[in-house]
Coordinates of C-alpha atoms and ligand atoms in Angstrom, one line a residue:
M1 CA -3.3 -4.5 -2.4
I2 CA -5.9 -6.6 -4.0
R3 CA -6.5 -5.9 -7.5
T4 CA -9.4 -7.5 -9.2
G5 CA -10.1 -7.5 -12.8
V6 CA -6.6 -7.1 -13.6
S7 CA -4.5 -9.5 -11.7
T8 CA -7.2 -10.4 -9.4
I9 CA -6.8 -11.0 -6.1
A10 CA -4.9 -13.0 -4.1
L11 CA -2.1 -11.9 -2.4
A12 CA -0.9 -15.1 -3.6
M13 CA -0.5 -13.9 -7.0
L14 CA 1.5 -10.9 -6.1
L15 CA 4.2 -12.0 -3.8
A16 CA 7.9 -12.4 -4.3
V17 CA 11.3 -11.1 -3.4
P18 CA 14.6 -11.7 -5.0
A19 CA 18.1 -11.9 -3.7
V20 CA 17.4 -10.1 -0.5
A21 CA 14.6 -12.6 0.2
Q22 CA 17.1 -15.4 0.4
E23 CA 19.0 -13.7 3.1
K24 CA 15.8 -12.9 5.0
K25 CA 14.7 -16.6 5.0
V26 CA 14.6 -17.9 8.5
A27 CA 16.4 -21.1 9.3
P28 CA 13.8 -23.9 9.3
G29 CA 12.8 -24.9 12.8
A30 CA 10.5 -27.7 13.9
A31 CA 7.4 -27.9 11.9
T32 CA 4.7 -27.6 14.6
P33 CA 1.2 -26.0 14.7
A34 CA 2.6 -23.1 16.7
A35 CA 5.4 -22.6 14.1
A36 CA 2.8 -22.6 11.3
D37 CA 0.8 -19.9 13.1
A38 CA 3.9 -17.9 13.7
F39 CA 4.9 -18.3 10.0
L40 CA 1.4 -17.1 8.8
E41 CA 1.6 -14.1 11.0
R42 CA 5.1 -13.2 9.7
A43 CA 4.1 -13.9 6.0
T44 CA 0.9 -11.8 6.3
K45 CA 2.8 -8.9 7.8
E46 CA 5.5 -9.0 5.2
Y47 CA 3.0 -9.3 2.4
S48 CA 1.0 -6.4 3.8
E49 CA 4.0 -4.1 4.0
F50 CA 5.2 -5.1 0.6
S51 CA 1.8 -4.5 -1.0
E52 CA 1.6 -0.9 0.2
D53 CA 4.2 0.2 -2.3
D54 CA 3.5 -2.4 -4.9
A55 CA -0.1 -1.4 -5.2
R56 CA 0.8 2.2 -5.8
I57 CA 3.4 1.2 -8.4
Q58 CA 0.9 -1.0 -10.2
W59 CA -1.7 1.8 -10.1
L60 CA 0.8 4.2 -11.5
Y61 CA 1.8 1.9 -14.3
A62 CA -1.9 1.1 -15.2
T63 CA -2.8 4.8 -15.3
Y64 CA 0.4 6.1 -16.9
I65 CA 2.2 3.6 -19.1
N66 CA 5.7 4.8 -19.9
D67 CA 9.3 3.4 -19.7
D68 CA 9.8 4.4 -16.1
T69 CA 6.5 3.0 -14.8
S70 CA 7.1 -0.1 -16.9
A71 CA 10.5 -0.6 -15.2
L72 CA 9.1 0.0 -11.8
V73 CA 6.2 -2.4 -12.2
A74 CA 8.5 -5.1 -13.6
K75 CA 10.8 -4.8 -10.6
S76 CA 8.1 -4.7 -8.1
G77 CA 6.3 -7.6 -9.8
A78 CA 9.5 -9.7 -9.6
E79 CA 9.8 -8.9 -5.9
G80 CA 6.2 -9.9 -5.3
T81 CA 6.7 -13.2 -7.1
E82 CA 9.8 -14.0 -5.2
M83 CA 8.1 -13.3 -1.9
A84 CA 5.1 -15.4 -2.9
V85 CA 7.2 -18.3 -4.0
R86 CA 9.2 -18.1 -0.8
F87 CA 6.1 -18.2 1.3
A88 CA 4.6 -21.1 -0.8
L89 CA 7.7 -23.2 -0.2
E90 CA 7.7 -22.4 3.4
A91 CA 4.0 -23.2 3.7
A92 CA 4.7 -26.6 2.2
R93 CA 6.9 -27.5 5.2
F94 CA 3.7 -27.8 7.2
D95 CA 2.0 -30.2 4.8
K96 CA 2.2 -33.2 7.0
V97 CA 1.9 -31.5 10.4
S98 CA -1.0 -32.8 12.4
G99 CA -3.0 -30.7 14.8
L100 CA -3.2 -27.6 12.6
S101 CA -6.4 -25.6 13.1
P102 CA -8.7 -25.6 10.0
D103 CA -8.0 -21.9 9.5
T104 CA -4.2 -22.4 9.6
K105 CA -4.5 -25.2 7.1
R106 CA -6.7 -23.2 4.8
Q107 CA -4.4 -20.2 4.9
L108 CA -1.3 -22.4 4.2
D109 CA -3.2 -23.9 1.3
I110 CA -3.9 -20.4 -0.1
L111 CA -0.2 -19.5 0.2
R112 CA 0.8 -22.8 -1.6
S113 CA -1.5 -22.7 -4.5
G114 CA -2.8 -19.1 -4.9
I115 CA 0.0 -17.7 -7.0
T116 CA -1.1 -16.9 -10.5
S117 CA 2.3 -16.2 -11.9
P118 CA 4.8 -18.5 -10.1
A119 CA 8.5 -18.2 -11.1
P120 CA 11.3 -20.6 -10.5
T121 CA 13.6 -19.7 -7.6
R122 CA 16.8 -19.6 -9.6
A123 CA 18.5 -16.2 -9.7
G124 CA 17.0 -13.8 -12.2
A125 CA 14.0 -16.0 -13.2
A126 CA 11.3 -13.9 -11.5
A127 CA 12.8 -10.7 -13.0
S128 CA 12.8 -12.3 -16.5
L129 CA 9.2 -13.4 -16.1
S130 CA 8.0 -10.1 -14.7
K131 CA 9.8 -8.2 -17.6
L132 CA 8.2 -10.4 -20.2
Q133 CA 4.8 -10.0 -18.6
T134 CA 5.1 -6.2 -18.4
D135 CA 6.3 -6.0 -22.0
M136 CA 3.3 -7.9 -23.2
Q137 CA 1.0 -5.8 -21.2
T138 CA 2.5 -2.7 -22.6
V139 CA 2.1 -4.0 -26.1
Y140 CA -1.5 -4.6 -25.3
G141 CA -2.2 -1.4 -23.4
T142 CA -0.6 0.9 -26.0
G143 CA -1.7 -1.2 -29.0
K144 CA -3.6 0.3 -32.0
G145 CA -5.6 -1.0 -34.8
T146 CA -6.7 0.8 -38.0
L147 CA -10.0 1.9 -39.4
K148 CA -10.0 3.2 -43.0
G149 CA -6.2 3.2 -42.7
Q150 CA -6.2 5.5 -39.7
P151 CA -4.8 4.4 -36.3
I152 CA -7.5 3.8 -33.7
N153 CA -6.9 2.9 -30.0
G154 CA -8.2 0.0 -28.0
S155 CA -11.2 1.4 -26.4
D156 CA -12.3 3.3 -29.6
I157 CA -11.9 0.2 -31.8
E158 CA -13.9 -1.8 -29.3
A159 CA -16.7 0.7 -29.4
A160 CA -16.5 0.9 -33.2
M161 CA -16.8 -2.9 -33.6
G162 CA -20.1 -2.6 -31.7
T163 CA -21.8 -0.1 -34.1
N164 CA -20.1 -0.5 -37.5
R165 CA -22.0 -2.7 -40.0
N166 CA -19.6 -2.5 -42.9
P167 CA -18.1 -6.0 -43.4
A168 CA -14.9 -4.6 -45.0
E169 CA -14.3 -2.1 -42.2
L170 CA -15.1 -4.7 -39.6
K171 CA -12.6 -7.0 -41.2
E172 CA -10.0 -4.3 -41.3
M173 CA -10.4 -3.5 -37.6
W174 CA -10.4 -7.1 -36.5
T175 CA -7.4 -8.0 -38.5
S176 CA -5.3 -4.9 -37.7
W177 CA -6.0 -5.3 -34.0
H178 CA -5.1 -9.0 -33.9
D179 CA -2.0 -8.5 -36.1
N180 CA -0.7 -5.5 -34.4
V181 CA -1.4 -6.4 -30.8
G182 CA -1.4 -10.2 -30.7
A183 CA 1.4 -11.3 -33.0
P184 CA 4.3 -9.3 -31.4
Q185 CA 3.7 -11.1 -28.1
R186 CA 4.2 -14.6 -29.5
A187 CA 7.8 -15.2 -28.6
D188 CA 7.5 -13.5 -25.2
Y189 CA 4.4 -15.6 -24.4
Q190 CA 6.2 -18.8 -25.1
R191 CA 9.1 -17.9 -22.8
A192 CA 6.8 -16.7 -20.1
A193 CA 4.8 -19.9 -20.3
G194 CA 8.0 -21.9 -19.8
L195 CA 9.0 -19.9 -16.7
L196 CA 5.5 -20.2 -15.2
N197 CA 5.5 -24.0 -15.6
E198 CA 9.0 -24.2 -14.1
G199 CA 7.8 -22.2 -11.2
A200 CA 4.7 -24.3 -10.7
R201 CA 6.7 -27.5 -10.8
E202 CA 9.0 -26.3 -8.1
L203 CA 6.0 -25.8 -5.9
G204 CA 4.9 -29.3 -6.5
F205 CA 2.2 -28.8 -9.3
K206 CA 2.1 -30.7 -12.6
D207 CA 2.0 -27.4 -14.5
V208 CA 0.7 -23.9 -13.9
G209 CA -2.7 -24.8 -15.3
A210 CA -3.1 -27.5 -12.6
M211 CA -2.0 -24.9 -10.1
W212 CA -4.8 -22.5 -11.2
R213 CA -7.3 -25.3 -11.1
S214 CA -6.4 -26.2 -7.5
N215 CA -8.0 -23.0 -6.1
Y216 CA -11.6 -24.3 -6.0
D217 CA -11.8 -26.4 -2.8
M218 CA -11.6 -29.6 -4.8
P219 CA -8.9 -31.6 -6.6
P220 CA -7.8 -29.9 -9.9
E221 CA -9.0 -32.8 -12.1
E222 CA -12.5 -32.6 -10.5
F223 CA -12.7 -28.9 -11.2
A224 CA -11.9 -29.4 -14.9
K225 CA -14.7 -32.0 -15.0
L226 CA -17.1 -29.6 -13.3
T227 CA -16.5 -26.9 -15.9
D228 CA -17.3 -29.4 -18.7
K229 CA -20.4 -30.6 -16.8
L230 CA -21.6 -27.0 -16.4
W231 CA -21.0 -26.3 -20.1
N232 CA -23.1 -29.3 -21.1
E233 CA -26.0 -27.9 -19.1
V234 CA -26.1 -24.7 -21.1
K235 CA -24.7 -25.8 -24.5
P236 CA -28.2 -26.4 -26.0
L237 CA -29.1 -22.8 -25.3
Y238 CA -25.9 -21.6 -27.0
E239 CA -26.5 -23.8 -30.0
S240 CA -30.1 -22.5 -30.4
L241 CA -28.8 -19.0 -30.3
H242 CA -26.0 -19.7 -32.8
T243 CA -28.4 -21.2 -35.3
Y244 CA -30.7 -18.2 -35.1
V245 CA -28.0 -15.5 -35.2
R246 CA -26.2 -17.1 -38.1
W247 CA -29.4 -17.2 -40.1
K248 CA -30.1 -13.5 -39.4
L249 CA -26.5 -12.5 -40.3
N250 CA -26.9 -14.4 -43.6
E251 CA -30.1 -12.4 -44.2
K252 CA -28.3 -9.2 -43.5
Y253 CA -25.0 -9.7 -45.3
G254 CA -25.7 -12.5 -47.9
D255 CA -23.9 -15.7 -48.6
A256 CA -20.6 -14.1 -49.7
V257 CA -20.1 -12.5 -46.3
Q258 CA -21.9 -14.9 -44.0
P259 CA -22.9 -18.3 -45.4
K260 CA -26.0 -20.2 -44.1
T261 CA -23.9 -23.0 -42.8
G262 CA -20.5 -23.3 -41.0
P263 CA -19.1 -21.0 -38.5
I264 CA -20.1 -17.4 -38.0
R265 CA -17.5 -14.8 -39.1
A266 CA -16.1 -13.5 -35.9
D267 CA -16.0 -9.8 -36.8
L268 CA -19.7 -9.6 -37.5
L269 CA -20.9 -10.1 -34.0
G270 CA -20.5 -6.6 -32.6
N271 CA -17.5 -7.4 -30.5
M272 CA -13.8 -7.6 -31.2
W273 CA -13.6 -11.1 -29.6
A274 CA -17.1 -12.2 -30.5
Q275 CA -17.5 -12.7 -26.8
E276 CA -20.8 -10.8 -26.3
W277 CA -23.2 -10.1 -29.2
G278 CA -25.7 -7.7 -27.7
N279 CA -24.4 -4.8 -29.9
I280 CA -26.0 -6.4 -32.9
Y281 CA -29.4 -6.9 -31.3
D282 CA -30.9 -4.7 -34.0
L283 CA -29.9 -7.3 -36.6
V284 CA -31.5 -10.2 -34.9
A285 CA -34.6 -8.6 -33.2
P286 CA -37.8 -10.6 -33.5
P287 CA -39.8 -9.4 -36.4
G288 CA -42.7 -7.1 -35.2
S289 CA -42.2 -7.1 -31.5
G290 CA -38.4 -6.9 -31.6
D291 CA -38.2 -3.1 -31.1
L292 CA -37.9 -2.8 -27.3
G293 CA -38.8 0.8 -27.5
Y294 CA -35.6 1.9 -25.8
D295 CA -31.9 1.4 -25.9
V296 CA -29.8 2.1 -22.8
T297 CA -27.1 3.9 -24.8
D298 CA -29.8 6.3 -26.2
L299 CA -31.4 6.8 -22.8
L300 CA -28.0 7.7 -21.2
N301 CA -27.3 10.2 -24.0
A302 CA -30.8 11.7 -24.0
K303 CA -30.4 12.4 -20.3
K304 CA -26.9 13.8 -20.8
Y305 CA -25.2 11.2 -18.6
D306 CA -21.4 11.4 -18.4
A307 CA -18.9 9.0 -16.9
I308 CA -19.3 10.2 -13.4
K309 CA -23.1 10.2 -13.5
M310 CA -23.0 6.6 -14.8
V311 CA -20.8 5.6 -11.8
K312 CA -23.0 7.5 -9.3
T313 CA -26.0 5.7 -10.7
G314 CA -24.2 2.4 -10.2
E315 CA -23.3 3.4 -6.6
G316 CA -27.0 4.3 -6.1
F317 CA -28.0 0.7 -6.8
Y318 CA -25.7 -0.6 -4.1
S319 CA -26.7 2.1 -1.7
S320 CA -30.3 1.1 -2.2
L321 CA -29.4 -2.4 -0.9
G322 CA -28.0 -0.8 2.2
F323 CA -24.3 -0.7 1.4
A324 CA -22.4 2.4 2.6
P325 CA -21.5 5.0 0.0
L326 CA -18.1 4.8 -1.7
P327 CA -15.4 6.7 0.1
D328 CA -14.5 10.3 -1.0
T329 CA -11.1 8.9 -2.1
F330 CA -12.8 6.7 -4.6
W331 CA -14.0 9.7 -6.5
K332 CA -10.7 11.6 -6.1
R333 CA -8.4 8.7 -7.1
S334 CA -10.3 6.6 -9.6
L335 CA -9.6 6.9 -13.4
F336 CA -12.9 7.2 -15.1
V337 CA -12.1 8.5 -18.6
K338 CA -9.2 8.0 -21.0
P339 CA -6.7 10.8 -20.5
A340 CA -5.9 12.5 -23.8
D341 CA -2.2 12.9 -23.2
R342 CA -0.9 9.6 -22.0
E343 CA -1.1 5.9 -22.4
V344 CA -3.2 4.0 -19.9
Q345 CA -4.5 0.4 -19.6
C346 CA -8.1 0.9 -20.6
H347 CA -9.3 -2.6 -19.8
A348 CA -11.6 -2.0 -16.8
S349 CA -10.5 -3.1 -13.4
A350 CA -11.4 -2.5 -9.7
W351 CA -8.8 -1.9 -7.0
N352 CA -8.4 -1.8 -3.3
L353 CA -5.0 -0.3 -2.8
D354 CA -4.7 -0.7 1.0
N355 CA -6.8 -3.8 1.3
V356 CA -9.2 -1.7 3.5
D357 CA -11.1 1.2 1.9
D358 CA -8.8 2.8 -0.8
L359 CA -11.3 1.6 -3.4
R360 CA -10.9 2.7 -7.0
I361 CA -11.9 1.8 -10.5
K362 CA -9.9 2.3 -13.6
M363 CA -11.9 2.5 -16.8
C364 CA -12.0 4.4 -20.1
I365 CA -15.8 4.9 -19.7
K366 CA -17.8 5.6 -22.8
V367 CA -21.4 6.7 -22.5
N368 CA -23.0 3.5 -23.7
G369 CA -25.0 0.5 -22.4
D370 CA -22.0 -1.8 -22.4
D371 CA -20.1 0.4 -20.1
F372 CA -23.1 1.0 -17.9
V373 CA -23.1 -2.7 -17.2
V374 CA -19.3 -2.8 -16.8
I375 CA -19.5 -0.1 -14.2
H376 CA -21.9 -2.2 -12.1
H377 CA -19.5 -5.1 -12.6
E378 CA -16.5 -3.2 -11.3
L379 CA -18.4 -1.7 -8.4
G380 CA -19.4 -5.3 -7.5
H381 CA -15.7 -6.0 -7.0
N382 CA -15.2 -2.9 -4.9
Y383 CA -18.2 -3.6 -2.6
Y384 CA -16.9 -7.2 -2.2
Q385 CA -13.4 -6.0 -1.4
R386 CA -14.8 -3.7 1.3
A387 CA -17.2 -6.3 2.7
Y388 CA -14.4 -8.7 3.5
N389 CA -11.8 -6.2 4.7
K390 CA -12.0 -7.4 8.3
Q391 CA -11.0 -10.9 7.4
P392 CA -7.4 -12.1 7.9
L393 CA -5.4 -10.8 5.0
L394 CA -5.3 -14.1 3.1
Y395 CA -9.0 -14.4 3.2
R396 CA -9.6 -11.0 1.6
T397 CA -10.7 -12.3 -1.7
G398 CA -13.7 -14.0 -3.3
A399 CA -15.1 -17.3 -2.1
N400 CA -13.7 -18.4 -5.4
D401 CA -12.7 -16.1 -8.3
G402 CA -16.0 -16.7 -10.1
F403 CA -17.9 -15.2 -7.2
H404 CA -15.8 -12.0 -7.4
E405 CA -16.7 -11.7 -11.1
A406 CA -20.4 -12.5 -10.6
I407 CA -21.4 -9.9 -8.0
G408 CA -21.6 -6.8 -10.2
D409 CA -23.2 -8.7 -13.1
F410 CA -25.8 -10.2 -10.7
V411 CA -26.7 -6.7 -9.7
A412 CA -26.8 -5.5 -13.3
L413 CA -29.3 -8.2 -14.1
S414 CA -31.7 -5.9 -12.1
I415 CA -31.4 -3.2 -14.7
T416 CA -34.9 -3.9 -15.9
P417 CA -37.2 -1.5 -17.7
D418 CA -39.0 -0.8 -14.4
Y419 CA -35.7 -0.1 -12.7
L420 CA -34.8 2.4 -15.5
V421 CA -38.1 4.1 -14.8
S422 CA -37.4 4.3 -11.1
I423 CA -34.1 6.1 -11.7
D424 CA -35.8 8.4 -14.2
L425 CA -33.9 7.1 -17.3
L426 CA -37.0 5.7 -19.0
D427 CA -40.4 7.2 -19.2
K428 CA -43.1 5.1 -17.6
D429 CA -45.2 4.8 -20.8
K430 CA -42.1 3.4 -22.6
V431 CA -41.9 0.3 -20.5
P432 CA -42.1 -2.6 -23.0
S433 CA -45.3 -4.6 -22.6
A434 CA -45.4 -8.3 -22.0
D435 CA -45.4 -9.1 -25.8
K436 CA -41.8 -7.7 -25.8
D437 CA -40.5 -10.3 -23.4
T438 CA -39.0 -12.4 -26.2
G439 CA -37.1 -9.4 -27.4
L440 CA -35.9 -8.5 -23.9
L441 CA -34.7 -12.0 -23.3
L442 CA -33.0 -12.2 -26.7
R443 CA -31.2 -8.9 -26.0
Q444 CA -30.0 -10.3 -22.8
A445 CA -29.0 -13.7 -24.3
M446 CA -26.9 -12.0 -26.9
D447 CA -24.6 -11.0 -24.2
K448 CA -25.0 -13.6 -21.5
V449 CA -25.5 -16.8 -23.5
A450 CA -23.1 -15.9 -26.3
F451 CA -20.3 -15.5 -23.8
L452 CA -20.4 -19.0 -22.4
P453 CA -18.2 -20.9 -24.8
F454 CA -15.8 -18.0 -25.0
G455 CA -15.6 -18.0 -21.2
L456 CA -14.6 -21.6 -21.3
L457 CA -12.2 -21.8 -24.2
I458 CA -9.7 -19.2 -23.2
D459 CA -8.4 -21.4 -20.4
K460 CA -8.9 -24.6 -22.4
W461 CA -6.3 -23.1 -24.7
R462 CA -4.0 -22.0 -21.8
W463 CA -4.5 -25.3 -19.9
G464 CA -3.4 -27.0 -23.1
V465 CA -0.4 -24.7 -23.5
F466 CA 0.7 -25.3 -19.9
S467 CA 0.2 -29.1 -20.0
G468 CA 2.1 -29.3 -23.3
G469 CA -1.0 -30.5 -25.3
V470 CA -0.7 -27.2 -27.3
K471 CA 2.8 -26.8 -28.7
P472 CA 4.4 -23.5 -29.3
T473 CA 4.4 -24.3 -33.1
G474 CA 0.6 -24.7 -32.9
Y475 CA -0.5 -21.8 -30.7
Q476 CA -2.6 -20.1 -33.4
G477 CA -4.0 -23.3 -34.9
A478 CA -5.1 -24.6 -31.4
W479 CA -6.7 -21.2 -30.7
D480 CA -8.7 -21.2 -34.0
A481 CA -9.7 -24.9 -33.4
L482 CA -11.1 -24.1 -30.0
R483 CA -12.9 -21.0 -31.2
L484 CA -14.4 -23.2 -33.9
Q485 CA -15.2 -26.2 -31.7
Y486 CA -16.8 -24.2 -28.8
Q487 CA -18.0 -21.0 -30.3
G488 CA -18.6 -21.9 -33.9
V489 CA -16.8 -18.8 -35.1
A490 CA -14.0 -18.3 -37.6
P491 CA -11.6 -15.4 -38.2
P492 CA -12.5 -13.2 -41.2
V493 CA -9.1 -13.8 -42.8
A494 CA -6.8 -16.8 -42.8
R495 CA -4.4 -17.1 -39.9
D496 CA -1.1 -18.8 -39.7
E497 CA 1.6 -19.5 -37.1
T498 CA 3.2 -16.1 -37.5
K499 CA 0.1 -14.7 -35.7
F500 CA -0.8 -14.9 -32.1
D501 CA -4.5 -14.1 -31.7
P502 CA -4.7 -15.1 -28.0
G503 CA -2.4 -12.1 -27.3
A504 CA -5.1 -9.7 -28.7
K505 CA -7.3 -10.5 -25.7
Y506 CA -6.3 -8.6 -22.5
H507 CA -6.3 -11.6 -20.1
I508 CA -3.6 -13.4 -22.0
P509 CA -0.8 -10.8 -21.7
A510 CA -2.1 -9.9 -18.2
N511 CA -2.1 -13.6 -17.3
V512 CA -5.5 -13.4 -15.6
P513 CA -7.2 -16.8 -15.4
Y514 CA -10.4 -16.7 -17.4
T515 CA -12.5 -19.7 -16.1
R516 CA -13.7 -17.3 -13.4
Y517 CA -15.9 -15.5 -16.0
F518 CA -17.4 -18.7 -17.2
L519 CA -18.3 -19.6 -13.6
A520 CA -19.6 -16.0 -13.0
R521 CA -22.0 -16.3 -16.0
L522 CA -23.8 -19.1 -14.2
L523 CA -23.3 -17.9 -10.7
Q524 CA -24.9 -14.5 -11.4
F525 CA -28.1 -16.2 -12.4
Q526 CA -28.0 -18.4 -9.3
F527 CA -27.6 -15.3 -7.2
Y528 CA -30.3 -13.4 -9.1
K529 CA -32.8 -16.1 -8.8
A530 CA -32.1 -16.4 -5.1
A531 CA -32.4 -12.6 -4.6
C532 CA -35.7 -12.6 -6.5
D533 CA -37.0 -15.4 -4.5
Q534 CA -36.0 -13.6 -1.3
A535 CA -37.8 -10.5 -2.6
G536 CA -41.0 -12.6 -3.1
W537 CA -41.0 -11.9 -6.9
T538 CA -43.6 -13.9 -8.7
G539 CA -43.5 -12.5 -12.3
P540 CA -41.2 -13.7 -15.1
L541 CA -37.7 -14.0 -13.7
H542 CA -36.1 -11.5 -16.2
R543 CA -38.5 -8.7 -15.1
C544 CA -37.3 -8.9 -11.5
S545 CA -35.3 -6.1 -10.0
F546 CA -34.3 -6.2 -6.4
F547 CA -33.4 -2.5 -6.4
G548 CA -34.0 -1.0 -3.0
N549 CA -34.4 -4.3 -1.2
K550 CA -32.5 -4.1 2.1
D551 CA -33.2 -7.7 3.0
V552 CA -31.5 -8.9 -0.1
G553 CA -28.7 -6.5 0.6
K554 CA -28.2 -7.8 4.1
K555 CA -28.1 -11.4 3.0
L556 CA -25.7 -10.5 0.2
D557 CA -23.4 -8.7 2.6
A558 CA -23.3 -11.7 4.8
M559 CA -21.9 -13.8 1.9
L560 CA -19.5 -11.0 0.8
E561 CA -18.2 -10.5 4.3
M562 CA -17.0 -14.2 4.4
G563 CA -14.4 -13.5 1.7
A564 CA -12.5 -16.7 1.2
S565 CA -12.7 -17.7 4.9
K566 CA -14.8 -20.8 4.1
P567 CA -14.9 -23.2 1.1
W568 CA -17.1 -21.6 -1.6
P569 CA -20.0 -24.0 -1.2
D570 CA -20.5 -22.5 2.3
A571 CA -20.7 -19.0 0.8
L572 CA -23.0 -20.1 -2.0
E573 CA -25.3 -21.7 0.6
A574 CA -25.3 -18.6 2.7
F575 CA -27.0 -16.6 -0.1
T576 CA -28.8 -19.2 -2.2
G577 CA -29.3 -22.2 0.0
S578 CA -27.5 -24.4 -2.5
R579 CA -24.0 -25.8 -2.3
E580 CA -23.7 -26.5 -6.0
M581 CA -22.7 -24.3 -8.9
S582 CA -25.2 -25.0 -11.6
G583 CA -26.5 -23.8 -15.0
A584 CA -30.1 -24.4 -13.9
A585 CA -31.0 -20.8 -12.9
M586 CA -29.7 -19.5 -16.2
V587 CA -31.6 -22.2 -18.2
E588 CA -34.7 -21.3 -16.3
Y589 CA -34.3 -17.5 -17.0
F590 CA -34.0 -18.2 -20.7
A591 CA -36.5 -21.1 -21.0
P592 CA -39.1 -19.0 -22.8
L593 CA -36.5 -17.7 -25.2
K594 CA -35.2 -21.2 -25.9
A595 CA -38.7 -22.4 -26.9
W596 CA -39.1 -19.4 -29.2
L597 CA -35.6 -19.9 -30.8
D598 CA -36.3 -23.5 -31.4
E599 CA -39.6 -22.6 -33.1
Q600 CA -37.8 -20.0 -35.3
N601 CA -35.0 -22.5 -36.1
K602 CA -37.2 -25.2 -37.5
G603 CA -35.9 -26.3 -40.9
K604 CA -32.8 -24.2 -40.5
P605 CA -29.3 -25.6 -40.5
T606 CA -27.9 -26.2 -37.0
G607 CA -24.3 -26.6 -35.8
W608 CA -21.2 -25.9 -37.8
Ligands
X8Z1 O1 -12.4 -8.4 -17.8 C1 -13.5 -8.3 -17.5 C2 -13.9 -7.1 -16.5 C3 -12.8 -6.8 -15.6 S1 -12.7 -8.1 -14.4 C4 -14.2 -5.9 -17.3 N1 -14.5 -9.0 -18.0 C5 -14.3 -10.1 -19.0 C6 -13.8 -9.5 -20.3 O2 -14.0 -8.3 -20.5 O3 -13.3 -10.3 -21.1 C7 -16.0 -8.9 -17.6 C8 -16.6 -9.9 -18.5 C9 -15.6 -10.8 -19.1
ZN2 ZN1 -14.3 -8.3 -13.1

C-alpha cells in the first residue's frame, strides 16, 4: 500500500521482516545485471504481498485506535522495516556492478535510500522502533487539550484556534495541547532517533537525515543547499508579511499581549502551530477594501454543505480536467467525519490500499474553508496514486515527495471567486471587484507565504537531531530557537527542557519528513503558472482558474503518470517546461501584494 500524507509513500518506508526474514534470505550469488533484475522482481513481489495485509492493518489502526490495533500495527510496522532493510542491504550488493540498465539502477537506489524509518538489523531493534513510533502516534492521535478547563480533542482544538480571539483562551489551548501531547513523547523520541540513526548508518548513510535528503536525484548536501537557496528567494515576502501582521496584532491586542517589536506570539495567528494564518484574515484585512464580500466557510454553510458534498465538489474539479470519477469503494471505505464512539487519527491523509485503485481519504472534515482546501489536497494525492498505478511498483510514488504534496494545493489555487460562481457557491454579483485584489492576495498570503519558514524549520530541527547538532538535552531550546530564527514567533508561555513541543505536531510522532511541504509551497505556484499559461490566461495570475480545462488535465496527467520513473526535473519539465524548482512563480503571484505591504510597512519596525 502506498499511504500519502501519513507515512507517505514509498514502499521503501514500509518494508521489513524480522527473524523469519533472516531465514528467507537467499545466499548471495554473483552480482550481475541479471541477478539485479531477478532480485528486483523478487523484492517487488514480496513487498507487494506484504503490503496487502499491512495496508489494512494500518488503515484499521488509523481509523480505530485501541490496544489491539496498536499492537497489530506495531508488529506489522516492524516486519515492514525489517523487509525494507533486508532489501536495502541486498540492493547495495549491486552498487559497483557495471552494465545495469538505468531503470534497474534507479530502482535499486530507491530500495537503498527510500526507507523513512530504517532500523538496525540486530534482533528486536525493528520491533522496539516500531513500538516507540506507534506509542507516540497513539499519544498524538488520542491527545486532548483544554478550553476553559474542559477537555477538547485535536480536531476541535484546531478549529477553535482558528476562530477564538480571546488571548487567555488561546494561550490555554496552545499550552495544554503542547504540554499534554508533546511532552510525554520526549523520552520515546530520543530512543527512536537513536535507533533510526543506527539503522541509517548500517545502510551506509551518515545519519537518517542524510538518508532522507538523498531522495532528490542529487547528493544530500546539494539538496540542503537548494532548500536554503529557495528560502532566500521568498524570505523578503515573508518578512514583509510578518512586519505587517505583527503591527495589526498589536493594534488588535495592545502592547501587553503583542508588542510592536520582537516575535509574534504563536497562539495569536489562528493556527495551533502558527503555520498558516488565513484564519485571522479579518484582523489584518486592508482598511476599506479588505472585506472580500464572501468567506468560504460562510458560503459552505449557507448552501448547507456537509462533508460528503465538500468531497464531491473536490472530485468535480478533477473530473472537469478529464480525470475519471473516484471508484465506488472510495465512497464506501473512506473516513470522512470523526466517529463519535472511538479514537481515530484525525490528521488528514490519502491512501491507496492496493496500490491500484483502492483509493481512500481519512479526515475529520469540518465544514470550513480550511478543510475545503485540505480535501482538494488529499484528492490530489489520490489522483496521483491512480495516475501512476501502471508503473513498476517501486515507481508508484511522486517524482519527489514535494510533487505529491503540491498537486492538490495547485488545484486548490483555482478556487477563485469566479470558480465559486461556476459551482453555484457564490452569487455572480458578489464576485469581488478589481479593487479587492489586494485583499484576495493578502488572504492567500496569510496561508501560503506564512507557511514557508515553518515548512523549512521542522526538518532543520530534525536534521539537527539526527546529525547530533541538536542534543537531547536541548530538544526544546533548539526548537524554540528555530521557530524564532525562521518564523519570528515565540511561545505564549516560557518553555523548558521538560517540554517537547515538536511532538505536538503530527509529523514528528508519525516520522513524516516535512521538507516536502516546503517544496510543495513553491512547486504548486510553478504548476499553477504553467497551467494558467497553457490555458492562455492573461489576467492577474491570482484570478486564474483552470477549472474545466481538459488540455491542462491531459498535460497534468502526463506528468502524474510518470510517477517516480524519471528524475524529478524530467517530470517538472513535462508540465512546466522548466527543470528547476524555483520561488519565482510564487514571487510573481504575490508581487502586487509585496509592493502594497512595503508601502504599509513604511516607518514600522521590521524583523525581530
Ligand atoms: O499534513 C498535511 C496534509 C496531509 S499530507 C493534511 N499537510 C501539512 C500539515 O498539515 O502540516 C498539508 C500542509 C502541510
Ligand atoms: Zn499531503
